């Protein structure tokens, strides 16, 4: 039997924006409990997802909306309490839904008691839990490292006269993962939640945990190779991330989890070099169970671009490892917006979903993508995200707006004005309207997810690229008992695709497609199809 994290469809819930149950305009755990039947009630009338990843729920001053943790073993009162969390796990498990928490080990909040102690004096026993260094003789920071949120990665603490390192905001000091006490304390955190029954963790910026021991300056990239994302801050991130010792820590965590049975680690390995990403799977059984591949977030709407990404990762992962794809997340513009088109926007969203859910890999959906939620323009006075405050236009609020449940007041998300604005189009684009519409995007997601659960080719089959005309990405999912061919037309014109063998239509993104059998298939503009091929022999 394949592991649940290999077969399952994951669903990322940005907790602040999913469902508010106590009229404060912010989503909470009770709200998630109320919506569990929508997510999976065991029947195809629900979405049918198998696991939830909750963004951080811990006490936090919310400078980075929960990614600045002030207490790893508790729940922020905004979201509920530990009893509500236990009930959420119980209710989810009763429906066969797993619960995965966001684990944020690279940094704490500057309000965390560990950091308060650490900064209190140079001799405090917790001083070495964080990364402190003297200024250079001229008073400037110890090296040239930059924060992912802009500016230097060092802040001077005047009371002790040293700089501390923060890969993100100054209010998110980096822990010192070369200190064994930190490793032990964080293992206690993992045990705390595993004992409460959580099924795994999404590990925040796992590739950043360990830094170069000598804190060497990062070099500059050659100008012709400079890339705005990989080389943020104009540097090759040679010394401030992806150090070999991080793998020792991951191997320890894997052992710890294995001890608990069927639990899972999925790492946010924000590296764009697929070879380096693949290393985080270890030998396929001793490091991460899954590592996010974010390359789709940067892919243009282009068949060749997606095919290349898939082939690259398929070629590099250890044999037993499985890719993990995402089209949208709380850190990137939604794909419904990225891939929009004046007349084919909805059709493209279906093709994207068909790809995500039929590739060999564990798919992660982002709440609202199943109804085609788009980015919402945020007026300047309502910007919350620190990135948006610092770099207008680049903030992450537009993809974090409240879930659109109904055409009623506040889209059924809350009974008061939500923390971020609602999409203007929520009266059209919402769950209630789409649930009863046989042609809606939500209906398509539901059909696909439920059919996927019964498909051996999709759950366990291998991947092979198929030859296809320009503008089409086609592949085979092969299993001794079922061969499915997938053909996705990324183009804006119809095209004919010839499959290796004749077969019957398994699913199309076009409702009411007429041609349902054959060897040659005419695809409409932005149409995707899955065909079950005759016989079980591999093509
Ligand atoms: C990655 C998270 O996904 C992002 O939202 C957060 O701001 C940074 N890590 C810092 O924790």
Short mmCIF file of C-alpha atoms and ligand atoms in Angstrom, two decimals:
data_model
loop_
_atom_site.label_atom_id
_atom_site.label_comp_id
_atom_site.label_asym_id
_atom_site.label_seq_id
_atom_site.Cartn_x
_atom_site.Cartn_y
_atom_site.Cartn_z
CA UNK A 1 0.00 0.00 0.00
CA UNK A 2 1.46 3.35 -1.02
CA UNK A 3 2.02 5.87 1.79
CA UNK A 4 -0.75 8.42 2.33
CA UNK A 5 1.57 11.33 1.55
CA UNK A 6 2.33 9.84 -1.85
CA UNK A 7 -1.27 9.14 -2.83
CA UNK A 8 -2.96 12.09 -1.22
CA UNK A 9 -3.96 15.54 -2.39
CA UNK A 10 -2.84 18.24 0.03
CA UNK A 11 -4.66 21.51 0.60
CA UNK A 12 -2.89 24.55 2.03
CA UNK A 13 -5.05 26.61 4.38
CA UNK A 14 -3.90 30.14 5.05
CA UNK A 15 -5.56 30.04 8.45
CA UNK A 16 -6.24 33.78 8.79
CA UNK A 17 -8.30 33.70 5.60
CA UNK A 18 -10.24 30.45 5.52
CA UNK A 19 -13.21 30.83 7.86
CA UNK A 20 -13.85 33.20 10.75
CA UNK A 21 -16.06 31.66 13.46
CA UNK A 22 -15.96 34.39 16.11
CA UNK A 23 -16.65 37.61 14.22
CA UNK A 24 -13.22 39.23 14.51
CA UNK A 25 -12.52 39.26 10.78
CA UNK A 26 -9.73 36.69 11.05
CA UNK A 27 -10.02 32.98 10.23
CA UNK A 28 -9.56 30.44 13.03
CA UNK A 29 -9.42 26.75 13.92
CA UNK A 30 -13.11 26.50 14.78
CA UNK A 31 -13.83 27.93 11.34
CA UNK A 32 -11.77 25.17 9.75
CA UNK A 33 -13.71 22.55 11.74
CA UNK A 34 -16.95 24.03 10.36
CA UNK A 35 -15.67 23.61 6.82
CA UNK A 36 -14.23 20.09 7.07
CA UNK A 37 -17.22 18.53 5.32
CA UNK A 38 -16.62 20.80 2.36
CA UNK A 39 -13.03 19.57 2.22
CA UNK A 40 -13.88 15.88 2.49
CA UNK A 41 -17.02 14.26 3.84
CA UNK A 42 -16.20 10.94 2.25
CA UNK A 43 -18.42 11.55 -0.80
CA UNK A 44 -17.80 13.11 -4.22
CA UNK A 45 -20.04 16.04 -3.30
CA UNK A 46 -17.07 17.31 -1.26
CA UNK A 47 -13.69 18.39 -2.61
CA UNK A 48 -12.05 15.15 -1.48
CA UNK A 49 -8.66 16.39 -0.29
CA UNK A 50 -6.65 14.03 1.91
CA UNK A 51 -4.46 16.33 4.00
CA UNK A 52 -4.42 19.91 5.24
CA UNK A 53 -1.36 22.05 5.74
CA UNK A 54 -2.14 24.86 8.16
CA UNK A 55 0.01 28.00 8.06
CA UNK A 56 1.43 28.85 11.53
CA UNK A 57 -1.12 28.86 14.34
CA UNK A 58 1.24 29.68 17.20
CA UNK A 59 1.39 32.73 19.48
CA UNK A 60 3.12 35.46 17.53
CA UNK A 61 3.31 39.24 17.37
CA UNK A 62 2.34 38.73 13.70
CA UNK A 63 5.07 40.88 12.19
CA UNK A 64 5.27 38.22 9.47
CA UNK A 65 1.78 36.85 10.07
CA UNK A 66 2.77 33.89 12.21
CA UNK A 67 6.16 33.10 10.67
CA UNK A 68 7.55 34.88 13.72
CA UNK A 69 6.80 32.37 16.46
CA UNK A 70 6.84 33.45 20.11
CA UNK A 71 5.86 30.05 21.53
CA UNK A 72 6.14 26.82 19.54
CA UNK A 73 3.89 24.75 21.80
CA UNK A 74 0.70 26.72 21.97
CA UNK A 75 -2.02 28.30 19.84
CA UNK A 76 -2.50 32.02 19.23
CA UNK A 77 -5.78 33.14 20.88
CA UNK A 78 -6.81 34.65 17.53
CA UNK A 79 -7.00 31.11 16.15
CA UNK A 80 -8.28 29.26 19.22
CA UNK A 81 -6.57 27.11 21.82
CA UNK A 82 -5.00 23.69 22.20
CA UNK A 83 -8.37 22.07 22.95
CA UNK A 84 -9.83 23.40 19.72
CA UNK A 85 -6.73 22.20 17.91
CA UNK A 86 -7.16 18.71 19.37
CA UNK A 87 -10.78 18.75 18.26
CA UNK A 88 -9.74 19.81 14.79
CA UNK A 89 -7.31 16.88 14.55
CA UNK A 90 -9.95 14.49 15.84
CA UNK A 91 -12.66 15.78 13.48
CA UNK A 92 -10.28 15.76 10.53
CA UNK A 93 -9.11 12.23 11.28
CA UNK A 94 -12.72 11.07 11.62
CA UNK A 95 -13.13 12.12 7.98
CA UNK A 96 -9.85 10.55 6.90
CA UNK A 97 -8.15 13.95 6.54
CA UNK A 98 -4.56 14.30 7.84
CA UNK A 99 -3.32 17.46 9.50
CA UNK A 100 0.11 18.93 8.82
CA UNK A 101 1.47 21.89 10.78
CA UNK A 102 3.86 24.58 9.66
CA UNK A 103 7.15 24.20 11.53
CA UNK A 104 9.30 27.36 11.53
CA UNK A 105 12.75 26.34 12.79
CA UNK A 106 15.08 28.82 11.07
CA UNK A 107 14.05 31.80 13.18
CA UNK A 108 11.87 32.73 16.13
CA UNK A 109 10.10 35.96 16.91
CA UNK A 110 12.25 38.54 18.67
CA UNK A 111 9.55 38.26 21.38
CA UNK A 112 10.36 34.59 21.97
CA UNK A 113 11.69 34.11 25.53
CA UNK A 114 14.78 32.40 24.05
CA UNK A 115 15.71 35.54 22.15
CA UNK A 116 14.89 37.84 25.04
CA UNK A 117 17.31 35.88 27.18
CA UNK A 118 19.86 35.67 24.39
CA UNK A 119 19.92 39.40 23.83
CA UNK A 120 19.98 40.24 27.55
CA UNK A 121 23.77 39.90 27.86
CA UNK A 122 26.82 38.49 26.10
CA UNK A 123 27.18 35.88 28.83
CA UNK A 124 23.60 34.67 29.00
CA UNK A 125 23.49 30.85 28.62
CA UNK A 126 21.19 31.31 25.62
CA UNK A 127 23.46 33.84 23.91
CA UNK A 128 24.73 31.16 21.55
CA UNK A 129 21.20 30.05 20.61
CA UNK A 130 21.24 32.84 18.01
CA UNK A 131 23.97 34.15 15.73
CA UNK A 132 25.75 37.13 17.30
CA UNK A 133 28.90 38.77 15.98
CA UNK A 134 30.97 41.85 16.64
CA UNK A 135 30.76 44.71 14.15
CA UNK A 136 33.63 45.13 11.73
CA UNK A 137 36.24 47.65 12.95
CA UNK A 138 34.39 50.40 11.08
CA UNK A 139 31.14 49.50 12.86
CA UNK A 140 29.46 47.90 9.84
CA UNK A 141 27.80 44.43 9.86
CA UNK A 142 30.01 41.31 10.11
CA UNK A 143 29.47 40.33 6.46
CA UNK A 144 27.55 41.25 3.30
CA UNK A 145 24.54 38.95 3.75
CA UNK A 146 21.14 40.37 2.91
CA UNK A 147 17.66 39.66 4.23
CA UNK A 148 15.15 38.01 1.90
CA UNK A 149 12.89 40.93 2.78
CA UNK A 150 15.46 43.55 1.72
CA UNK A 151 18.33 45.32 3.47
CA UNK A 152 21.16 43.82 5.52
CA UNK A 153 20.60 40.51 7.32
CA UNK A 154 22.18 41.98 10.45
CA UNK A 155 20.81 44.32 13.10
CA UNK A 156 22.94 45.93 15.80
CA UNK A 157 21.72 45.42 19.33
CA UNK A 158 22.99 48.56 21.07
CA UNK A 159 22.80 47.22 24.61
CA UNK A 160 25.39 44.48 24.01
CA UNK A 161 27.14 46.08 21.05
CA UNK A 162 26.85 43.06 18.73
CA UNK A 163 24.92 42.34 15.56
CA UNK A 164 22.45 39.45 15.30
CA UNK A 165 21.55 37.65 12.09
CA UNK A 166 18.05 37.60 10.59
CA UNK A 167 17.39 36.10 7.17
CA UNK A 168 13.99 37.84 7.16
CA UNK A 169 12.73 40.73 9.34
CA UNK A 170 14.81 42.08 12.24
CA UNK A 171 11.92 40.76 14.37
CA UNK A 172 12.77 37.21 13.13
CA UNK A 173 16.25 36.44 14.52
CA UNK A 174 17.87 33.28 13.10
CA UNK A 175 18.55 30.44 15.51
CA UNK A 176 22.03 28.97 15.67
CA UNK A 177 21.60 25.44 14.37
CA UNK A 178 25.23 24.63 15.12
CA UNK A 179 24.26 24.65 18.80
CA UNK A 180 23.17 21.16 19.97
CA UNK A 181 20.84 22.72 22.58
CA UNK A 182 18.82 24.33 19.77
CA UNK A 183 18.58 21.00 17.97
CA UNK A 184 17.31 19.31 21.13
CA UNK A 185 14.82 22.05 21.98
CA UNK A 186 13.32 21.89 18.52
CA UNK A 187 13.06 18.11 18.66
CA UNK A 188 10.98 18.57 21.79
CA UNK A 189 8.70 20.84 19.76
CA UNK A 190 8.26 18.16 17.10
CA UNK A 191 7.47 15.56 19.77
CA UNK A 192 4.95 17.88 21.41
CA UNK A 193 2.84 18.04 18.26
CA UNK A 194 3.43 14.45 17.14
CA UNK A 195 2.18 13.30 20.54
CA UNK A 196 -0.95 15.37 19.92
CA UNK A 197 -1.56 13.42 16.74
CA UNK A 198 -0.39 15.70 13.94
CA UNK A 199 0.49 13.82 10.78
CA UNK A 200 3.51 15.82 9.78
CA UNK A 201 5.12 19.18 9.19
CA UNK A 202 5.77 21.58 6.40
CA UNK A 203 9.21 22.91 7.29
CA UNK A 204 9.70 26.60 6.63
CA UNK A 205 12.87 27.61 4.67
CA UNK A 206 14.58 24.37 5.64
CA UNK A 207 17.52 25.08 3.30
CA UNK A 208 18.45 28.13 5.36
CA UNK A 209 18.91 26.48 8.76
CA UNK A 210 22.66 26.12 8.76
CA UNK A 211 25.07 28.91 7.78
CA UNK A 212 28.73 28.89 6.87
CA UNK A 213 30.76 28.46 10.07
CA UNK A 214 33.11 31.30 9.13
CA UNK A 215 30.25 33.55 7.92
CA UNK A 216 32.09 34.31 4.68
CA UNK A 217 30.83 37.03 2.33
CA UNK A 218 28.61 35.84 -0.52
CA UNK A 219 30.12 36.44 -3.97
CA UNK A 220 28.46 38.43 -6.73
CA UNK A 221 27.05 36.54 -9.74
CA UNK A 222 28.61 37.21 -13.15
CA UNK A 223 26.42 40.02 -14.58
CA UNK A 224 25.28 37.91 -17.55
CA UNK A 225 24.03 35.19 -15.19
CA UNK A 226 22.35 37.40 -12.60
CA UNK A 227 18.80 36.28 -11.84
CA UNK A 228 16.40 38.49 -9.82
CA UNK A 229 15.04 35.61 -7.72
CA UNK A 230 17.98 33.19 -7.36
CA UNK A 231 20.43 35.99 -6.74
CA UNK A 232 18.27 38.21 -4.53
CA UNK A 233 20.29 41.10 -3.14
CA UNK A 234 22.68 40.70 -6.09
CA UNK A 235 24.50 37.72 -4.50
CA UNK A 236 25.16 34.06 -5.09
CA UNK A 237 23.83 32.54 -1.87
CA UNK A 238 26.81 30.34 -1.34
CA UNK A 239 27.33 30.76 2.38
CA UNK A 240 24.02 31.81 3.91
CA UNK A 241 21.99 28.75 2.84
CA UNK A 242 22.15 25.13 1.67
CA UNK A 243 25.15 24.14 3.80
CA UNK A 244 25.96 20.40 3.92
CA UNK A 245 25.33 20.13 7.68
CA UNK A 246 21.61 20.80 7.21
CA UNK A 247 21.30 17.20 6.02
CA UNK A 248 22.48 15.86 9.40
CA UNK A 249 19.62 17.70 11.06
CA UNK A 250 17.07 16.46 8.56
CA UNK A 251 18.26 12.88 9.05
CA UNK A 252 17.73 13.26 12.81
CA UNK A 253 14.20 14.55 12.23
CA UNK A 254 13.43 11.73 9.85
CA UNK A 255 14.46 9.18 12.48
CA UNK A 256 12.36 10.95 15.06
CA UNK A 257 9.30 10.89 12.78
CA UNK A 258 9.86 7.31 11.67
CA UNK A 259 9.64 6.34 15.31
CA UNK A 260 6.03 7.59 15.28
CA UNK A 261 4.97 5.63 12.20
CA UNK A 262 3.19 7.18 9.23
CA UNK A 263 4.20 10.83 9.68
CA UNK A 264 5.62 13.12 7.05
CA UNK A 265 8.00 16.03 6.45
CA UNK A 266 7.63 18.29 3.45
CA UNK A 267 10.35 20.87 3.13
CA UNK A 268 10.15 24.37 1.80
CA UNK A 269 13.42 24.06 -0.07
CA UNK A 270 13.39 27.42 -1.81
CA UNK A 271 16.23 26.52 -4.14
CA UNK A 272 15.77 26.76 -7.85
CA UNK A 273 18.56 24.41 -8.79
CA UNK A 274 16.85 21.04 -9.13
CA UNK A 275 20.04 19.13 -8.35
CA UNK A 276 20.40 20.83 -5.00
CA UNK A 277 16.70 20.37 -4.30
CA UNK A 278 16.94 16.64 -4.99
CA UNK A 279 19.59 16.26 -2.27
CA UNK A 280 16.97 17.05 0.36
CA UNK A 281 15.39 13.65 -0.28
CA UNK A 282 18.64 12.04 0.90
CA UNK A 283 18.81 8.45 -0.31
CA UNK A 284 15.05 8.52 -0.81
CA UNK A 285 14.28 7.19 2.65
CA UNK A 286 16.44 9.02 5.18
CA UNK A 287 15.69 12.75 4.74
CA UNK A 288 12.56 14.62 3.63
CA UNK A 289 9.55 12.63 2.50
CA UNK A 290 8.75 15.44 0.08
CA UNK A 291 10.40 18.68 -1.02
CA UNK A 292 8.46 21.41 -2.74
CA UNK A 293 9.39 22.11 -6.31
CA UNK A 294 8.48 25.76 -6.80
CA UNK A 295 9.51 26.07 -10.41
CA UNK A 296 5.90 26.08 -11.63
CA UNK A 297 5.43 29.35 -9.75
CA UNK A 298 7.82 31.00 -12.17
CA UNK A 299 6.90 29.14 -15.36
CA UNK A 300 5.26 31.05 -18.17
CA UNK A 301 2.07 29.57 -19.67
CA UNK A 302 4.01 27.43 -22.07
CA UNK A 303 3.93 23.69 -22.73
CA UNK A 304 7.70 23.41 -23.23
CA UNK A 305 8.46 25.27 -20.01
CA UNK A 306 6.31 22.92 -17.92
CA UNK A 307 7.59 19.83 -19.71
CA UNK A 308 11.19 20.85 -19.03
CA UNK A 309 10.51 21.38 -15.33
CA UNK A 310 8.92 17.97 -15.02
CA UNK A 311 11.61 16.16 -16.97
CA UNK A 312 14.37 17.85 -14.99
CA UNK A 313 13.03 16.80 -11.62
CA UNK A 314 12.06 13.32 -12.84
CA UNK A 315 15.65 12.79 -13.97
CA UNK A 316 17.26 14.01 -10.74
CA UNK A 317 15.24 12.58 -7.88
CA UNK A 318 16.36 9.33 -6.26
CA UNK A 319 14.36 6.40 -7.68
CA UNK A 320 12.07 6.02 -4.71
CA UNK A 321 11.42 9.75 -4.27
CA UNK A 322 8.34 11.57 -5.43
CA UNK A 323 8.10 15.15 -6.73
CA UNK A 324 5.80 17.72 -5.12
CA UNK A 325 4.22 20.36 -7.31
CA UNK A 326 2.43 23.60 -6.49
CA UNK A 327 0.80 26.16 -8.74
CA UNK A 328 -0.03 28.71 -6.04
CA UNK A 329 0.86 29.46 -2.43
CA UNK A 330 0.65 32.23 0.18
CA UNK A 331 3.98 33.60 -1.11
CA UNK A 332 3.29 33.99 -4.83
CA UNK A 333 0.61 35.50 -7.06
CA UNK A 334 -2.24 33.05 -7.65
CA UNK A 335 -2.01 31.07 -10.89
CA UNK A 336 -5.56 32.05 -11.91
CA UNK A 337 -4.12 35.58 -12.16
CA UNK A 338 -0.71 34.63 -13.55
CA UNK A 339 -2.17 32.57 -16.36
CA UNK A 340 -5.20 34.77 -17.03
CA UNK A 341 -6.44 35.42 -20.56
CA UNK A 342 -9.38 37.55 -21.80
CA UNK A 343 -11.40 34.54 -22.96
CA UNK A 344 -9.44 31.43 -21.95
CA UNK A 345 -8.69 32.18 -18.28
CA UNK A 346 -11.12 29.61 -16.88
CA UNK A 347 -10.06 27.00 -19.46
CA UNK A 348 -6.42 27.51 -18.53
CA UNK A 349 -7.20 27.06 -14.84
CA UNK A 350 -8.70 23.67 -15.74
CA UNK A 351 -5.68 22.65 -17.79
CA UNK A 352 -3.40 23.67 -14.92
CA UNK A 353 -5.46 21.63 -12.45
CA UNK A 354 -5.45 18.62 -14.77
CA UNK A 355 -1.67 18.82 -15.00
CA UNK A 356 -1.12 19.27 -11.25
CA UNK A 357 -3.37 16.35 -10.38
CA UNK A 358 -2.17 13.91 -13.04
CA UNK A 359 1.60 14.34 -12.89
CA UNK A 360 3.62 11.82 -10.93
CA UNK A 361 3.87 13.64 -7.63
CA UNK A 362 2.08 14.88 -4.57
CA UNK A 363 -0.09 17.87 -5.49
CA UNK A 364 -0.55 20.78 -3.10
CA UNK A 365 -3.62 22.94 -3.73
CA UNK A 366 -3.86 26.43 -2.30
CA UNK A 367 -7.22 27.31 -0.73
CA UNK A 368 -9.56 28.93 -3.23
CA UNK A 369 -7.78 27.74 -6.34
CA UNK A 370 -10.57 25.21 -6.78
CA UNK A 371 -13.02 28.07 -7.41
CA UNK A 372 -10.55 30.07 -9.46
CA UNK A 373 -9.83 32.77 -6.88
CA UNK A 374 -7.67 35.54 -8.26
CA UNK A 375 -5.33 38.00 -6.63
CA UNK A 376 -7.20 40.90 -5.08
CA UNK A 377 -5.86 44.45 -5.49
CA UNK A 378 -5.07 45.87 -2.05
CA UNK A 379 -5.44 49.63 -1.49
CA UNK A 380 -2.26 51.10 0.06
CA UNK A 381 -3.93 51.82 3.41
CA UNK A 382 -4.86 48.13 3.78
CA UNK A 383 -1.47 46.59 3.05
CA UNK A 384 -0.55 44.21 5.88
CA UNK A 385 2.35 42.16 4.57
CA UNK A 386 5.74 43.60 5.62
CA UNK A 387 7.07 42.84 2.13
CA UNK A 388 4.25 44.90 0.59
CA UNK A 389 4.91 47.74 3.01
CA UNK A 390 8.54 47.80 2.05
CA UNK A 391 8.15 47.16 -1.68
CA UNK A 392 4.77 48.46 -2.89
CA UNK A 393 3.41 46.13 -5.57
CA UNK A 394 5.42 43.12 -4.43
CA UNK A 395 3.44 42.26 -1.30
CA UNK A 396 1.76 38.93 -0.67
CA UNK A 397 -1.62 40.21 0.55
CA UNK A 398 -3.33 39.87 -2.88
CA UNK A 399 -3.08 36.07 -2.72
CA UNK A 400 -4.07 35.88 0.96
CA UNK A 401 -7.57 37.36 0.83
CA UNK A 402 -10.59 35.66 2.48
CA UNK A 403 -12.05 32.48 1.05
CA UNK A 404 -15.15 33.18 -1.02
CA UNK A 405 -17.79 30.85 0.34
CA UNK A 406 -21.01 32.48 -0.84
CA UNK A 407 -22.54 35.56 -2.43
CA UNK A 408 -23.80 36.63 1.01
CA UNK A 409 -22.34 39.29 3.33
CA UNK A 410 -18.56 39.14 3.54
CA UNK A 411 -18.66 36.14 1.23
CA UNK A 412 -19.68 33.90 4.11
CA UNK A 413 -16.14 34.22 5.49
CA UNK A 414 -17.11 36.38 8.44
CA UNK A 415 -19.93 38.53 9.78
CA UNK A 416 -17.67 41.58 10.01
CA UNK A 417 -15.21 43.34 7.69
CA UNK A 418 -12.34 40.85 7.15
CA UNK A 419 -8.70 41.65 7.86
CA UNK A 420 -7.96 41.85 4.12
CA UNK A 421 -10.38 43.06 1.43
CA UNK A 422 -12.62 40.58 -0.36
CA UNK A 423 -12.51 40.11 -4.11
CA UNK A 424 -15.09 42.31 -5.80
CA UNK A 425 -16.17 39.34 -7.90
CA UNK A 426 -17.06 37.18 -4.90
CA UNK A 427 -20.78 37.33 -5.73
CA UNK A 428 -19.97 35.35 -8.91
CA UNK A 429 -16.92 33.44 -7.83
CA UNK A 430 -17.77 31.50 -4.68
CA UNK A 431 -18.19 27.94 -3.40
CA UNK A 432 -21.96 27.99 -3.02
CA UNK A 433 -22.62 29.07 -6.60
CA UNK A 434 -20.12 26.64 -8.07
CA UNK A 435 -21.14 23.62 -5.99
CA UNK A 436 -24.42 23.30 -7.87
CA UNK A 437 -23.10 24.18 -11.30
CA UNK A 438 -22.12 21.07 -13.30
CA UNK A 439 -19.84 23.22 -15.50
CA UNK A 440 -17.97 25.04 -12.71
CA UNK A 441 -14.27 24.85 -11.96
CA UNK A 442 -15.09 23.49 -8.51
CA UNK A 443 -17.11 20.66 -10.05
CA UNK A 444 -14.15 19.88 -12.31
CA UNK A 445 -11.73 19.75 -9.34
CA UNK A 446 -14.10 17.48 -7.44
CA UNK A 447 -14.52 15.08 -10.36
CA UNK A 448 -10.82 14.96 -10.98
CA UNK A 449 -9.83 14.45 -7.34
CA UNK A 450 -12.38 11.67 -6.82
CA UNK A 451 -11.48 9.91 -10.05
CA UNK A 452 -7.81 10.20 -9.14
CA UNK A 453 -8.41 8.25 -5.93
CA UNK A 454 -9.42 5.19 -7.97
CA UNK A 455 -6.72 5.43 -10.62
CA UNK A 456 -3.72 3.14 -10.15
CA UNK A 457 -1.91 4.88 -13.00
CA UNK A 458 -2.19 8.24 -11.23
CA UNK A 459 -1.53 6.99 -7.73
CA UNK A 460 1.30 4.61 -8.44
CA UNK A 461 2.19 4.75 -12.11
CA UNK A 462 5.43 5.90 -13.71
CA UNK A 463 5.86 9.02 -15.83
CA UNK A 464 6.95 9.24 -19.44
CA UNK A 465 6.84 12.25 -21.76
CA UNK A 466 4.97 11.62 -25.01
CA UNK A 467 5.85 13.25 -28.31
CA UNK A 468 3.37 16.02 -29.06
CA UNK A 469 2.83 18.95 -31.42
CA UNK A 470 4.02 22.45 -30.50
CA UNK A 471 2.08 24.01 -27.69
CA UNK A 472 1.04 20.65 -26.23
CA UNK A 473 2.49 18.91 -23.20
CA UNK A 474 1.65 15.20 -23.27
CA UNK A 475 2.68 12.35 -21.02
CA UNK A 476 1.88 8.83 -20.06
CA UNK A 477 1.17 7.54 -16.59
CA UNK A 478 1.83 3.85 -16.77
CA UNK A 479 0.90 1.07 -14.41
CA UNK A 480 0.54 -2.64 -15.25
CA UNK A 481 -3.20 -2.32 -14.77
CA UNK A 482 -3.90 1.06 -16.28
CA UNK A 483 -2.27 3.39 -18.81
CA UNK A 484 -3.44 6.95 -18.92
CA UNK A 485 -2.30 9.41 -21.55
CA UNK A 486 -2.58 13.10 -20.69
CA UNK A 487 -2.52 15.78 -23.40
CA UNK A 488 -2.62 19.44 -22.42
CA UNK A 489 -3.06 22.11 -25.05
CA UNK A 490 -1.41 25.28 -23.78
CA UNK A 491 -2.08 27.01 -27.09
CA UNK A 492 -4.88 29.37 -28.03
CA UNK A 493 -5.72 27.37 -31.17
CA UNK A 494 -7.15 23.87 -31.68
CA UNK A 495 -4.64 21.12 -32.31
CA UNK A 496 -4.64 17.38 -33.13
CA UNK A 497 -2.75 14.95 -30.95
CA UNK A 498 -1.99 11.34 -31.85
CA UNK A 499 -1.61 9.02 -28.89
CA UNK A 500 0.53 5.85 -28.85
CA UNK A 501 -2.61 3.67 -28.83
CA UNK A 502 -6.32 4.18 -29.13
CA UNK A 503 -8.30 4.67 -25.98
CA UNK A 504 -11.39 6.04 -24.27
CA UNK A 505 -11.84 9.46 -22.74
CA UNK A 506 -11.25 9.38 -18.98
CA UNK A 507 -11.74 13.11 -18.42
CA UNK A 508 -11.66 16.37 -20.36
CA UNK A 509 -11.47 19.94 -19.15
CA UNK A 510 -14.26 20.67 -21.66
CA UNK A 511 -17.65 19.68 -20.32
CA UNK A 512 -19.73 17.85 -22.92
CA UNK A 513 -16.85 16.95 -25.20
CA UNK A 514 -18.29 15.01 -28.17
CA UNK A 515 -15.39 12.88 -29.39
CA UNK A 516 -14.71 10.29 -26.68
CA UNK A 517 -12.73 7.45 -28.32
CA UNK A 518 -9.88 7.01 -30.73
CA UNK A 519 -6.23 7.37 -31.56
CA UNK A 520 -6.25 10.93 -32.92
CA UNK A 521 -7.73 13.58 -30.68
CA UNK A 522 -8.77 17.10 -31.64
CA UNK A 523 -8.16 19.39 -28.72
CA UNK A 524 -9.86 22.77 -28.48
CA UNK A 525 -7.85 25.85 -27.51
CA UNK A 526 -6.75 25.40 -23.88
CA UNK A 527 -8.25 21.97 -23.54
CA UNK A 528 -6.71 19.10 -21.64
CA UNK A 529 -7.74 15.46 -21.87
CA UNK A 530 -6.92 12.21 -20.16
CA UNK A 531 -7.38 9.04 -22.20
CA UNK A 532 -7.37 5.52 -20.84
CA UNK A 533 -5.41 3.52 -23.38
CA UNK A 534 -6.50 0.12 -24.57
CA UNK A 535 -4.78 -2.87 -22.99
CA UNK A 536 -2.41 -2.79 -20.06
CA UNK A 537 0.81 -3.29 -21.99
CA UNK A 538 3.09 -0.27 -21.79
CA UNK A 539 2.95 1.76 -24.97
C1 LIG B 1 8.55 31.23 3.99
C2 LIG B 1 7.11 31.47 4.27
O1 LIG B 1 6.33 30.73 3.36
C3 LIG B 1 6.89 32.96 4.18
O2 LIG B 1 5.52 33.29 4.19
C4 LIG B 1 7.64 33.60 5.31
O3 LIG B 1 7.52 35.01 5.21
C5 LIG B 1 9.12 33.22 5.28
N1 LIG B 1 9.33 31.82 5.04
C6 LIG B 1 9.78 33.52 6.59
O4 LIG B 1 9.37 32.60 7.56
#
